[in-house]
mmCIF file of C-alpha atoms in Angstrom:
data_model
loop_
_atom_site.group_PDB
_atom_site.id
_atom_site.type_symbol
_atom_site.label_atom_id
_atom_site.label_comp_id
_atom_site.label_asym_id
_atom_site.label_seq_id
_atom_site.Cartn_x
_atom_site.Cartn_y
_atom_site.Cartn_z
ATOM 1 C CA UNK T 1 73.020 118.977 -43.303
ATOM 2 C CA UNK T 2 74.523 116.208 -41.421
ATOM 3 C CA UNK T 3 76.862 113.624 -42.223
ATOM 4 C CA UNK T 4 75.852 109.748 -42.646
ATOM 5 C CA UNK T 5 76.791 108.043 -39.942
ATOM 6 C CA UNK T 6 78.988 105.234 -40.074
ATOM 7 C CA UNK T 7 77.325 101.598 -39.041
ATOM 8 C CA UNK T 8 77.792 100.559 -35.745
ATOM 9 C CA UNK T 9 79.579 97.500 -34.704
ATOM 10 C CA UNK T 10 76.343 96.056 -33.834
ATOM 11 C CA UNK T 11 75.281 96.863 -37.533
ATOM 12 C CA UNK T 12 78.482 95.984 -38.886
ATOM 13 C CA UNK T 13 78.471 92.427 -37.013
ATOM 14 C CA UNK T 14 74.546 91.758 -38.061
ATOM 15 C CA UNK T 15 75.881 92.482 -42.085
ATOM 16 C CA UNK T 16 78.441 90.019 -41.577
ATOM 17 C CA UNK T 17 76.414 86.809 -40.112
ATOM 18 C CA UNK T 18 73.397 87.709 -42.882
ATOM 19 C CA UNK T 19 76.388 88.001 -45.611
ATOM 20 C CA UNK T 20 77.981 84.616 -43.936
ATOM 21 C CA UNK T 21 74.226 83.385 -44.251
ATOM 22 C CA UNK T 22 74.029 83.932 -47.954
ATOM 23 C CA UNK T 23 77.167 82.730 -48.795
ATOM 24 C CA UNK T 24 76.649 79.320 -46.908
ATOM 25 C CA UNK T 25 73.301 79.551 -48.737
ATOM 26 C CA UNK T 26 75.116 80.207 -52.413
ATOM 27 C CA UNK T 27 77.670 77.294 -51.848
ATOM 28 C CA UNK T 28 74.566 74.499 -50.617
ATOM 29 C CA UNK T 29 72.680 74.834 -53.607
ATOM 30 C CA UNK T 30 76.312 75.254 -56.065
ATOM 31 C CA UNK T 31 77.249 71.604 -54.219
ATOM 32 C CA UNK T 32 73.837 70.290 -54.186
ATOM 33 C CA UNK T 33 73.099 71.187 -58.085
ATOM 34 C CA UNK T 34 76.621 69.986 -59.214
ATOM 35 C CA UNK T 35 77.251 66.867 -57.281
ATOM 36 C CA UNK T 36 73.880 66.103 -55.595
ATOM 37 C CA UNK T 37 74.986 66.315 -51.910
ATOM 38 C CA UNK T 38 74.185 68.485 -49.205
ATOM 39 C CA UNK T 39 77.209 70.273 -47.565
ATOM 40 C CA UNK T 40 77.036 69.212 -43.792
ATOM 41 C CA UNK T 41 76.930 72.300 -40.810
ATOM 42 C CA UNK T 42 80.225 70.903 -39.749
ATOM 43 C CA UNK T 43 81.544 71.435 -43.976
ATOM 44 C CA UNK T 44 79.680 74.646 -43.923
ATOM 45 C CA UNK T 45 81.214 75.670 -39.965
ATOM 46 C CA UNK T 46 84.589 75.146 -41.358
ATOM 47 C CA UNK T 47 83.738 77.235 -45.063
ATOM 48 C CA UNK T 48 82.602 79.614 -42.412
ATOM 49 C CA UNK T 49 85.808 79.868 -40.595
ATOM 50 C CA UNK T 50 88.080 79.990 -43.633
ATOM 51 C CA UNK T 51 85.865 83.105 -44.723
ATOM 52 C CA UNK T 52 86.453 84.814 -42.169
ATOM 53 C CA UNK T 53 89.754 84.293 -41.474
ATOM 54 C CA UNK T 54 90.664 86.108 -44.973
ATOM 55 C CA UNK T 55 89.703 89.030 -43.159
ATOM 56 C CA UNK T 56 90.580 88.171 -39.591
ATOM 57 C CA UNK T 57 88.025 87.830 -37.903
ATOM 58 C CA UNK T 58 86.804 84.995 -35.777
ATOM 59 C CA UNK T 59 83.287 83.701 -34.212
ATOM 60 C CA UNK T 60 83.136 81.111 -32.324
ATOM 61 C CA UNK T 61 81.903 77.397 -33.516
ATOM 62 C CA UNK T 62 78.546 77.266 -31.671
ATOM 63 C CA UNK T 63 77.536 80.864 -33.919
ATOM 64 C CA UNK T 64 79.203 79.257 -37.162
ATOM 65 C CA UNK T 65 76.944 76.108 -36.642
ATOM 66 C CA UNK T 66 73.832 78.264 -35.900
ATOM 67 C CA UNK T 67 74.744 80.369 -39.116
ATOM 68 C CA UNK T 68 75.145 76.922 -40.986
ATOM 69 C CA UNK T 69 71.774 75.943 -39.641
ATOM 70 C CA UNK T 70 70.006 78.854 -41.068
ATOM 71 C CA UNK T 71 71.596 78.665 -44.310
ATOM 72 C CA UNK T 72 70.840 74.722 -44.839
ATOM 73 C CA UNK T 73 67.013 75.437 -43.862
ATOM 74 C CA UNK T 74 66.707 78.486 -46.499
ATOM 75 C CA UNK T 75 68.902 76.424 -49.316
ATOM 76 C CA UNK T 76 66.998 73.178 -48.884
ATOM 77 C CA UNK T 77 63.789 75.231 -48.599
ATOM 78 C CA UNK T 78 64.984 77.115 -52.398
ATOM 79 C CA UNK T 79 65.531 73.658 -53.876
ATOM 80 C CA UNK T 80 62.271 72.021 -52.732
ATOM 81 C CA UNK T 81 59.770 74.805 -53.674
ATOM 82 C CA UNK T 82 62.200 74.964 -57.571
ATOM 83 C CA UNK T 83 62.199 72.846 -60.646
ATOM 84 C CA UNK T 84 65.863 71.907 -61.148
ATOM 85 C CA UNK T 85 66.019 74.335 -63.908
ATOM 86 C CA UNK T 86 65.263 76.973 -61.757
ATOM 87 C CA UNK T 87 67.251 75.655 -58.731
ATOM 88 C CA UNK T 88 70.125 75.587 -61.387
ATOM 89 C CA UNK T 89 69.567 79.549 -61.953
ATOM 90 C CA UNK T 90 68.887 80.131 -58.918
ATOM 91 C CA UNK T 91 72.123 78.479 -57.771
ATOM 92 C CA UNK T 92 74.388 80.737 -60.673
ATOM 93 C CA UNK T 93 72.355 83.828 -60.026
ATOM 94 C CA UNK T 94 73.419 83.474 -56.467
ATOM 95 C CA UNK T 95 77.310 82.937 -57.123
ATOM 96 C CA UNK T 96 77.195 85.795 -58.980
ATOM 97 C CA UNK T 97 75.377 88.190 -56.499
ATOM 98 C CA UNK T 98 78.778 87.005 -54.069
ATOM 99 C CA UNK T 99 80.514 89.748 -56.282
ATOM 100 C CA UNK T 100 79.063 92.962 -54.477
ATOM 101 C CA UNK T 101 79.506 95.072 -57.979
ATOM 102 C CA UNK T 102 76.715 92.647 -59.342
ATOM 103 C CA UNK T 103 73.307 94.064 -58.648
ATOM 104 C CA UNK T 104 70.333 90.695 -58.634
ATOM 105 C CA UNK T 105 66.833 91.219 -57.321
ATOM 106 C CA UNK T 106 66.890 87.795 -56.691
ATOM 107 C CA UNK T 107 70.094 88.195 -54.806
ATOM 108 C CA UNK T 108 68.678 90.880 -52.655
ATOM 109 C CA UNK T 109 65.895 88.940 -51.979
ATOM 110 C CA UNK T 110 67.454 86.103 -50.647
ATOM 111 C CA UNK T 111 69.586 88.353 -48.863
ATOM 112 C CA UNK T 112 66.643 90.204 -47.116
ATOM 113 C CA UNK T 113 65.157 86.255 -46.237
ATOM 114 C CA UNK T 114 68.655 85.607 -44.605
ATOM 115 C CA UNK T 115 68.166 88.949 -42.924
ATOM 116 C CA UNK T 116 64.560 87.543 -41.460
ATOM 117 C CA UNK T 117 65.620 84.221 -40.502
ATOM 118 C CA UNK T 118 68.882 85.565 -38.390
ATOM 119 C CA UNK T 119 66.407 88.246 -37.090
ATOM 120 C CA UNK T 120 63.764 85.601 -36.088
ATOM 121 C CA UNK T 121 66.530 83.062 -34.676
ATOM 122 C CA UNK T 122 68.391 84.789 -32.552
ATOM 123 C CA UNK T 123 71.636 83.376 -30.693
ATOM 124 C CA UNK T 124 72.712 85.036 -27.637
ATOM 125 C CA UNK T 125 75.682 86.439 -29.749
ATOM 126 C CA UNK T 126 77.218 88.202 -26.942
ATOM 127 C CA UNK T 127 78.174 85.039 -25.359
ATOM 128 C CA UNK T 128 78.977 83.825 -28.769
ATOM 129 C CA UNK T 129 81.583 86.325 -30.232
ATOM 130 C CA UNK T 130 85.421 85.968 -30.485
ATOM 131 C CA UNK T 131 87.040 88.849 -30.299
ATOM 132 C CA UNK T 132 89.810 89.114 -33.024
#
C-alpha cells in the first residue's frame, strides 16, 4: 500500500489562483447584488493582494489582474444567464462555500468552471510568480 502523496507546488500554486478565482468571483456578484456595481480588476487586484498576504504569500500584479479578469468574465457571465433571485442565491450560496467545512454542489461547480477558465487562459506564470 502506498502513501498519498502530498501535492506538488505546481498543484499547490494551481489550487491557490482557482481558489483566488472563486473568491474574486464570490465578492463580484456579493458587490454587484448589494450595491449594483461591478468591483473593478484594479479593486479586485488589490482584494487579491490583501488575501494573500494573510498567509504570506505574494504574486505579482500582472497574475492578480489576469486572475481578476477571469473572475469578472465568469461573475458577469453568472449574473446575465440568472434572474436576480437566483443571482441573489447564487451570490449567498457562494459566500458560504468560502468556508471550506461547507460542502455546495453549486460551489463545486463554479469552482471546477474557475478550474477550466485558468486552465484554458493560461499566463506564463513562471515569469509571473513572486517568490515569498
Amino acid at each position: 500500500m502506498t502513501e498519498p502523496q502530498a501535492p506538488t507546488t505546481t498543484e499547490t500554486e494551481r489550487g491557490v489562483l482557482v481558489a483566488l478565482i472563486f473568491a474574486l468571483v464570490a465578492e463580484r456578484l456579493r458587490v454587484h447584488y448589494e450595491h449594483g456595481q461591478w468591483l473593478t480588476q484594479a479593486q479586485c487586484s488589490t482584494l487579491a493582494a490583501d488575501w494573500l498576504a494573510r498567509s504570506k504569500r505574494k504574486l505579482l500584479l500582472a497574475l492578480r489582474q489576469h486572475l481578476a479578469g477571469l473572475s469578472d468574465q465568469l461573475a458577469r457571465q453568472l449574473a446575465e444567464s440568472t434572474s436576480r433571485e437566483a443571482g441573489l442565491h447564487v451570490s449567498h450560496e457562494l459566500q458560504e462555500a468560502l468556508d471550506p467545512r461547507y460542502q455546495s454542489e453549486l460551489g463545486q461547480s463554479v469552482m471546477a468552471e474557475c478550474a477550466r477558465m485558468l486552465d484554458e487562459n493560461p499566463q506564463p506564470f513562471d515569469r509571473l510568480r513572486a517568490n515569498g
